[in-house]
Amino acid sequence: MKHSISTKAFPYKWELILLLWFAFFFHQADRQIFNVVLPAIRDDLNLTDSDMGLISAIVTLAYGILVPVGGFIGDRVNKKYLIIISLFMWTSATLFTGMSTLLIHLIILRGVFTGGCEAFYAPPANALIGEYHDKTRSTAMSIHQTALYAGIVISGYGAGWIADQYGWRLAFYLFGGLGIILAIILFFRLKDSKPLKNNIKEDKTEPIRLTEGFRIFIKNPTALLLSLAFAGMVFVNVGFMTWMPTYLHEDFGFSLARSGFDSTFYHYLAAFFGVLIGARIADRYASKVTGMRGIVQAFGLLLGAPFIFLMGVSSTPFVVYVSLALFGIFRGIYDSNIFAALYDVIAPKYRSTATGLMLMFAFVTGAAAPYILGIIKPALGLAWGLSALSVVYILSALCIFIAVRFFYKNDLIKN
């Protein structure tokens, strides 16, 4: 199939990023709209807070269980079709969520299908980006990462406005329908993933066994330490996203609408710029400094830690907003190399599997953060609980520094 857009002025490898950016946008938007309209769904269907918590828990659980499966399959099949099927399935589930009338409908459509089908996107998508981008890997992946920020902020405001004006169901119909249209566009525009050769003499790629991919990952010290750091970052992010709106609402008396907006906008706007800065630095010096992508990540975590602490103990909204923004910039610098650094030490044919394993470990770990902060809240206060997350950032940075200092050079894939 010919791609008329893929010219020297706009080569296909950047068209790929554009297409996957929109896919990842809906990946995050479809997840966030439920959180935004949660009170409206609860009241309309006469559900309880525990019912809504159960649905959210199932989403995380389904994603965490199935994402390594998505990674394994992504190393065995054409990544193009796995991405398209995943997108079509989760956006269809989003659309049909708008028709829910019972708790079981939300559990199946929102929890199992949306969370489960989303698990099959990230591993093949990031591996596919890695196939088409070598020297520009960090830049390409950081641009793709900005879709996460845009998806959360735009869907958060948009879904809330739609729900206020026309009811919560229309938000699911709109985002789900647009996602289905995007899946059709991707079917015609995405190219097949590149065939990966095991060696020069062979024209066929041997099927990759699940145990083989797992063994390669588990025996790679750098990959394990990068995964530990990523788990720490996800732990902080899940705890922050869950409790920051409540903190602003209870400690500063903001409305729920303002708390929801302020807790995300300043942070993710700053992260948008941070992720591009981190990518630029990493791609420029990666060929000159061993482990540069990891070094960028470690400094992003280390420099972000003080502002996480300040965010929780601040007594004025202005200082909180400044802290959120600076925390966001350094969080973005870390985000710019999450998978780019991992792919420095994982061979191409195992990258989808490694991505799935890394995500699984991170999300299983991160799922504990809201519960732990909930225990800390009545004893020490939510402010100190949020500030304590800074310690996790410091420990995560330490994991990466150890990887770069002692293991990165030996684990580095020789191109």
Coordinates of C-alpha atoms in Angstrom, one line a residue:
M1 CA 0.0 0.0 0.0
K2 CA 1.4 3.4 -1.0
H3 CA 1.5 6.3 1.5
S4 CA 1.4 9.5 -0.4
I5 CA 2.0 11.6 2.7
S6 CA 5.3 9.8 3.4
T7 CA 7.7 12.1 1.6
K8 CA 11.1 13.4 2.5
A9 CA 9.3 16.5 3.9
F10 CA 7.2 14.3 6.2
P11 CA 8.7 10.8 6.4
Y12 CA 6.6 7.8 7.5
K13 CA 8.4 7.4 10.8
W14 CA 6.9 10.8 11.9
E15 CA 3.5 10.0 10.4
L16 CA 3.6 6.9 12.6
I17 CA 4.1 9.1 15.7
L18 CA 1.2 11.3 14.7
L19 CA -1.2 8.4 14.2
L20 CA -0.1 6.7 17.5
W21 CA -0.3 10.1 19.3
F22 CA -4.1 10.2 18.6
A23 CA -4.4 6.5 19.6
F24 CA -2.7 7.1 22.9
F25 CA -4.8 10.3 23.4
F26 CA -7.9 8.2 23.4
H27 CA -6.2 5.5 25.5
Q28 CA -5.9 8.1 28.3
A29 CA -9.0 10.1 27.6
D30 CA -11.3 7.0 27.7
R31 CA -9.8 6.1 31.1
Q32 CA -10.1 9.6 32.5
I33 CA -13.7 10.4 31.5
F34 CA -15.0 7.8 33.9
N35 CA -13.2 9.5 36.8
V36 CA -14.6 12.9 35.9
V37 CA -18.3 11.9 35.5
L38 CA -18.1 9.3 38.4
P39 CA -20.5 11.2 40.7
A40 CA -23.1 11.6 37.9
I41 CA -23.0 7.9 37.1
R42 CA -23.2 6.9 40.7
D43 CA -26.2 9.1 41.4
D44 CA -28.0 8.2 38.1
L45 CA -27.7 4.5 38.6
N46 CA -28.2 4.6 42.4
L47 CA -24.8 3.0 43.0
T48 CA -22.5 3.4 46.1
D49 CA -19.0 4.8 46.4
S50 CA -17.8 1.2 47.0
D51 CA -19.4 0.2 43.8
M52 CA -17.5 2.8 41.9
G53 CA -14.3 1.9 43.7
L54 CA -14.8 -1.7 42.6
I55 CA -15.1 -0.7 39.0
S56 CA -11.9 1.3 39.1
A57 CA -10.0 -1.5 40.9
I58 CA -11.1 -4.0 38.1
V59 CA -9.8 -1.6 35.4
T60 CA -6.4 -1.5 37.0
L61 CA -6.4 -5.2 37.7
A62 CA -7.5 -6.2 34.2
Y63 CA -4.8 -3.9 32.7
G64 CA -2.1 -5.2 35.0
I65 CA -2.9 -8.9 34.4
L66 CA -3.2 -8.6 30.6
V67 CA -0.5 -6.2 29.6
P68 CA 2.3 -8.8 29.7
V69 CA 0.1 -11.0 27.5
G70 CA -0.2 -8.0 25.1
G71 CA 3.6 -7.7 25.2
F72 CA 4.1 -11.4 24.4
I73 CA 1.6 -11.4 21.5
G74 CA 3.2 -8.1 20.2
D75 CA 6.5 -9.9 19.7
R76 CA 4.8 -12.7 17.7
V77 CA 2.3 -11.0 15.4
N78 CA 2.1 -7.9 13.1
K79 CA 2.1 -5.0 15.6
K80 CA -0.1 -2.9 13.3
Y81 CA -3.1 -5.2 13.6
L82 CA -2.7 -5.7 17.4
I83 CA -2.7 -1.9 17.8
I84 CA -5.8 -1.4 15.6
I85 CA -7.8 -4.3 17.2
S86 CA -6.9 -3.0 20.7
L87 CA -8.0 0.6 19.8
F88 CA -11.2 -0.6 18.2
M89 CA -12.2 -2.8 21.1
W90 CA -11.5 -0.4 24.0
T91 CA -13.2 2.5 22.2
S92 CA -16.2 0.3 21.4
A93 CA -16.4 -0.6 25.1
T94 CA -16.2 3.1 25.9
L95 CA -19.1 3.8 23.6
F96 CA -21.3 1.0 25.0
T97 CA -20.5 2.1 28.5
G98 CA -22.8 5.0 27.8
M99 CA -25.7 2.6 27.5
S100 CA -25.1 1.0 31.0
T101 CA -28.0 0.8 33.3
L102 CA -26.7 -1.7 35.9
L103 CA -23.5 -2.2 38.0
I104 CA -22.7 -5.4 36.1
H105 CA -22.8 -3.5 32.8
L106 CA -20.1 -1.1 34.1
I107 CA -18.0 -3.9 35.5
I108 CA -18.0 -5.8 32.2
L109 CA -17.8 -2.8 29.8
R110 CA -15.6 -0.4 31.8
G111 CA -13.7 -2.7 34.0
V112 CA -13.0 -5.9 32.0
F113 CA -13.2 -4.8 28.4
T114 CA -11.9 -1.2 28.6
G115 CA -9.1 -2.0 31.0
G116 CA -8.3 -5.4 29.4
C117 CA -8.3 -4.2 25.8
E118 CA -6.2 -1.1 26.6
A119 CA -3.5 -3.5 27.9
F120 CA -2.8 -4.6 24.3
Y121 CA -1.8 -1.2 23.0
A122 CA 1.3 0.1 24.8
P123 CA 3.7 -2.9 24.3
P124 CA 3.3 -3.2 20.5
A125 CA 3.0 0.6 20.0
N126 CA 6.2 1.5 21.9
A127 CA 8.0 -1.5 20.2
L128 CA 6.8 -0.3 16.8
I129 CA 8.1 3.2 17.5
G130 CA 11.4 1.7 18.5
E131 CA 11.6 -0.1 15.1
Y132 CA 11.3 3.1 13.1
H133 CA 13.3 5.4 15.4
D134 CA 16.9 4.8 16.5
K135 CA 18.8 8.0 16.9
T136 CA 15.4 9.9 17.4
R137 CA 14.0 7.3 19.7
S138 CA 13.7 9.5 22.8
T139 CA 12.2 12.4 20.8
A140 CA 9.7 10.1 19.1
M141 CA 8.6 8.5 22.3
S142 CA 8.4 11.8 24.2
I143 CA 6.1 13.2 21.6
H144 CA 4.0 10.1 21.9
Q145 CA 4.0 10.5 25.7
T146 CA 2.5 14.0 25.4
A147 CA -0.7 12.4 24.3
L148 CA -1.1 11.1 27.9
Y149 CA -1.0 14.6 29.3
A150 CA -3.3 16.0 26.6
G151 CA -5.7 13.1 27.0
I152 CA -6.1 13.5 30.7
V153 CA -6.5 17.3 30.8
I154 CA -8.7 17.7 27.7
S155 CA -11.0 14.8 28.4
G156 CA -11.2 15.9 32.1
Y157 CA -12.5 19.3 31.1
G158 CA -14.4 18.2 28.1
A159 CA -16.2 15.2 29.7
G160 CA -17.1 17.3 32.7
W161 CA -18.6 20.1 30.5
I162 CA -20.5 17.5 28.4
A163 CA -21.9 15.8 31.5
D164 CA -23.0 19.2 33.0
Q165 CA -24.7 20.2 29.7
Y166 CA -26.1 17.0 28.2
G167 CA -25.6 14.2 30.7
W168 CA -22.8 11.7 31.4
R169 CA -23.8 9.2 28.6
L170 CA -23.0 11.6 25.7
A171 CA -19.3 11.8 26.9
F172 CA -18.9 8.1 26.4
Y173 CA -20.7 8.1 23.1
L174 CA -18.6 11.0 21.7
F175 CA -15.2 9.7 22.8
G176 CA -16.0 6.1 21.9
G177 CA -17.3 7.0 18.5
L178 CA -14.3 9.2 17.6
G179 CA -12.0 6.4 18.7
I180 CA -13.7 3.9 16.4
I181 CA -13.3 6.3 13.5
L182 CA -9.6 6.6 14.4
A183 CA -9.2 2.8 14.3
I184 CA -10.5 2.8 10.7
I185 CA -8.0 5.5 9.7
L186 CA -5.2 3.6 11.3
F187 CA -6.2 0.5 9.3
F188 CA -5.4 2.3 6.1
R189 CA -2.5 4.5 7.2
L190 CA -0.3 2.2 9.5
K191 CA 2.4 0.1 7.8
D192 CA 3.2 -3.4 8.8
S193 CA 5.8 -3.8 11.5
K194 CA 9.3 -4.5 10.2
P195 CA 10.3 -8.2 10.2
L196 CA 13.0 -9.0 12.7
K197 CA 15.7 -11.4 11.8
N198 CA 17.4 -13.8 14.3
N199 CA 20.6 -13.8 12.3
I200 CA 21.9 -12.8 8.8
K201 CA 21.5 -16.3 7.3
E202 CA 17.8 -16.7 8.1
D203 CA 15.0 -15.0 6.3
K204 CA 12.3 -16.2 8.7
T205 CA 11.9 -15.2 12.3
E206 CA 11.5 -18.0 14.8
P207 CA 8.5 -17.8 17.1
I208 CA 9.4 -16.3 20.4
R209 CA 8.5 -18.4 23.4
L210 CA 7.0 -16.7 26.4
T211 CA 9.6 -18.2 28.7
E212 CA 12.4 -16.9 26.5
G213 CA 11.2 -13.3 26.6
F214 CA 10.7 -13.5 30.4
R215 CA 14.2 -15.1 30.9
I216 CA 15.9 -12.4 28.9
F217 CA 14.1 -9.7 30.9
I218 CA 14.6 -11.2 34.3
K219 CA 18.4 -11.8 33.7
N220 CA 19.0 -8.2 32.7
P221 CA 20.0 -6.1 35.8
T222 CA 19.5 -2.8 34.0
A223 CA 16.0 -3.7 32.8
L224 CA 15.0 -4.8 36.3
L225 CA 16.4 -1.6 38.0
L226 CA 14.7 0.6 35.3
S227 CA 11.4 -1.3 36.1
L228 CA 11.8 -0.7 39.8
A229 CA 12.3 3.0 39.1
F230 CA 9.2 3.0 36.8
A231 CA 7.2 1.2 39.5
G232 CA 8.1 4.0 42.0
M233 CA 7.1 6.7 39.5
V234 CA 3.8 5.0 38.9
F235 CA 3.2 4.6 42.6
V236 CA 3.7 8.3 43.1
N237 CA 1.6 9.2 40.1
V238 CA -1.4 7.0 41.1
G239 CA -1.3 8.3 44.7
F240 CA -1.0 11.9 43.5
M241 CA -3.8 11.6 40.9
T242 CA -6.1 9.9 43.4
W243 CA -5.7 12.2 46.4
M244 CA -4.5 15.6 45.0
P245 CA -8.1 16.8 44.1
T246 CA -9.3 15.8 47.6
Y247 CA -6.3 17.6 49.2
L248 CA -7.2 20.8 47.3
H249 CA -10.9 20.4 48.2
E250 CA -10.4 19.8 51.9
D251 CA -7.4 21.9 52.7
F252 CA -8.1 25.0 50.6
G253 CA -11.9 24.8 50.3
F254 CA -12.0 24.6 46.5
S255 CA -15.0 23.3 44.7
L256 CA -14.8 19.8 43.2
A257 CA -14.7 21.2 39.7
R258 CA -11.8 23.5 40.5
S259 CA -10.0 20.9 42.5
G260 CA -10.2 18.4 39.6
F261 CA -8.9 21.0 37.1
D262 CA -6.2 22.6 39.2
S263 CA -4.8 19.2 40.3
T264 CA -4.0 18.2 36.7
F265 CA -3.6 21.3 34.5
Y266 CA -0.5 23.0 35.9
H267 CA 1.2 19.6 36.4
Y268 CA 0.6 18.2 33.0
L269 CA 1.1 21.4 31.1
A270 CA 4.6 21.7 32.6
A271 CA 5.2 17.9 32.0
F272 CA 4.4 18.5 28.3
F273 CA 7.4 20.8 28.0
G274 CA 9.6 18.7 30.3
V275 CA 9.2 15.5 28.2
L276 CA 10.4 17.4 25.1
I277 CA 13.3 18.9 27.0
G278 CA 14.4 15.4 28.3
A279 CA 14.1 13.8 24.9
R280 CA 16.2 16.5 23.2
I281 CA 19.0 16.1 25.8
A282 CA 18.9 12.3 25.6
D283 CA 18.9 12.0 21.8
R284 CA 21.7 14.6 21.5
Y285 CA 24.1 12.9 23.9
A286 CA 23.0 9.2 23.9
S287 CA 25.7 8.3 21.4
K288 CA 28.4 10.1 23.3
V289 CA 27.6 9.2 26.9
T290 CA 26.9 5.6 27.9
G291 CA 23.6 5.4 29.7
M292 CA 22.6 9.0 28.9
R293 CA 18.9 8.1 28.7
G294 CA 19.0 6.6 32.1
I295 CA 20.9 9.6 33.5
V296 CA 18.3 12.0 32.2
Q297 CA 15.6 9.9 33.9
A298 CA 17.4 9.7 37.2
F299 CA 18.0 13.5 37.4
G300 CA 14.3 14.0 36.5
L301 CA 13.2 12.0 39.5
L302 CA 15.9 13.4 41.8
L303 CA 15.1 17.1 41.0
G304 CA 11.4 16.5 41.1
A305 CA 11.4 15.1 44.6
P306 CA 11.7 18.4 46.5
F307 CA 8.7 19.8 44.8
I308 CA 6.6 16.8 45.6
F309 CA 7.5 17.4 49.3
L310 CA 6.7 21.2 48.9
M311 CA 3.4 20.4 47.2
G312 CA 2.1 18.7 50.2
V313 CA 3.3 21.0 53.0
S314 CA 2.5 24.3 51.3
S315 CA 0.1 26.7 53.0
T316 CA -0.9 28.8 50.0
P317 CA -2.4 27.8 46.6
F318 CA 0.2 29.8 44.7
V319 CA 3.1 27.7 46.2
V320 CA 1.1 24.5 45.5
Y321 CA 0.7 25.5 41.8
V322 CA 4.3 26.4 41.4
S323 CA 5.3 23.1 43.0
L324 CA 2.9 21.2 40.8
A325 CA 4.4 22.8 37.7
L326 CA 8.0 22.2 38.7
F327 CA 7.2 18.6 39.7
G328 CA 5.5 18.3 36.3
I329 CA 8.6 19.5 34.4
F330 CA 10.9 17.0 36.0
R331 CA 8.3 14.2 35.8
G332 CA 8.2 15.0 32.1
I333 CA 12.0 14.8 31.8
Y334 CA 11.8 11.3 33.4
D335 CA 8.8 10.3 31.1
S336 CA 10.8 11.1 28.0
N337 CA 13.0 8.0 28.3
I338 CA 10.8 5.4 30.0
F339 CA 10.9 3.0 27.1
A340 CA 13.7 4.5 25.2
A341 CA 16.1 3.7 28.0
L342 CA 14.7 0.2 28.3
Y343 CA 15.1 -0.5 24.6
D344 CA 18.8 0.4 25.0
V345 CA 19.3 -2.9 26.8
I346 CA 16.6 -5.1 25.3
A347 CA 16.9 -6.6 21.8
P348 CA 14.2 -5.6 19.3
K349 CA 12.5 -9.0 19.1
Y350 CA 11.9 -9.0 22.9
R351 CA 10.8 -5.3 23.3
S352 CA 7.1 -5.8 23.3
T353 CA 7.4 -8.5 25.9
A354 CA 9.7 -6.4 28.1
T355 CA 7.3 -3.5 27.8
G356 CA 4.4 -5.6 29.0
L357 CA 6.4 -7.0 32.0
M358 CA 7.6 -3.6 33.0
L359 CA 4.0 -2.2 32.8
M360 CA 2.6 -5.1 34.7
F361 CA 5.0 -4.7 37.6
A362 CA 4.5 -1.0 37.8
F363 CA 0.7 -1.0 37.8
V364 CA 0.5 -3.8 40.3
T365 CA 2.8 -1.8 42.6
G366 CA 1.1 1.5 41.9
A367 CA -2.3 0.1 42.7
A368 CA -1.3 0.1 46.4
A369 CA -0.6 3.8 46.6
P370 CA -4.2 5.1 47.1
Y371 CA -4.8 2.6 49.9
I372 CA -1.6 3.4 51.7
L373 CA -2.3 7.1 51.5
G374 CA -5.8 6.4 52.7
I375 CA -4.3 4.8 55.8
I376 CA -1.9 7.7 56.4
K377 CA -4.6 10.3 56.0
P378 CA -6.4 10.0 59.4
A379 CA -3.2 9.5 61.3
L380 CA -0.8 12.1 59.8
G381 CA -2.9 14.1 57.4
L382 CA -3.2 14.0 53.6
A383 CA -0.6 16.8 53.2
W384 CA 2.2 14.7 54.9
G385 CA 1.1 11.6 53.0
L386 CA 1.5 13.4 49.7
S387 CA 4.8 14.9 50.7
A388 CA 6.1 11.4 51.7
L389 CA 5.8 10.4 48.1
S390 CA 9.0 12.4 47.5
V391 CA 11.0 9.6 49.2
V392 CA 9.8 7.1 46.6
Y393 CA 11.1 9.4 43.8
I394 CA 14.5 9.5 45.5
L395 CA 14.7 5.7 45.8
S396 CA 13.6 5.4 42.2
A397 CA 16.4 7.7 41.1
L398 CA 18.9 5.7 43.1
C399 CA 17.8 2.5 41.2
I400 CA 18.7 4.2 37.9
F401 CA 22.0 5.6 39.1
I402 CA 23.0 2.0 40.2
A403 CA 22.0 0.6 36.9
V404 CA 24.0 3.2 34.9
R405 CA 27.0 2.9 37.2
F406 CA 27.3 -0.9 37.4
F407 CA 25.3 -2.6 34.7
Y408 CA 24.3 -0.4 31.8
K409 CA 27.5 -0.8 29.8
N410 CA 27.4 -4.6 29.8
D411 CA 23.7 -4.8 29.1
L412 CA 23.7 -2.3 26.2
I413 CA 22.5 -3.7 22.9
K414 CA 25.2 -3.4 20.3
N415 CA 23.6 -2.1 17.0

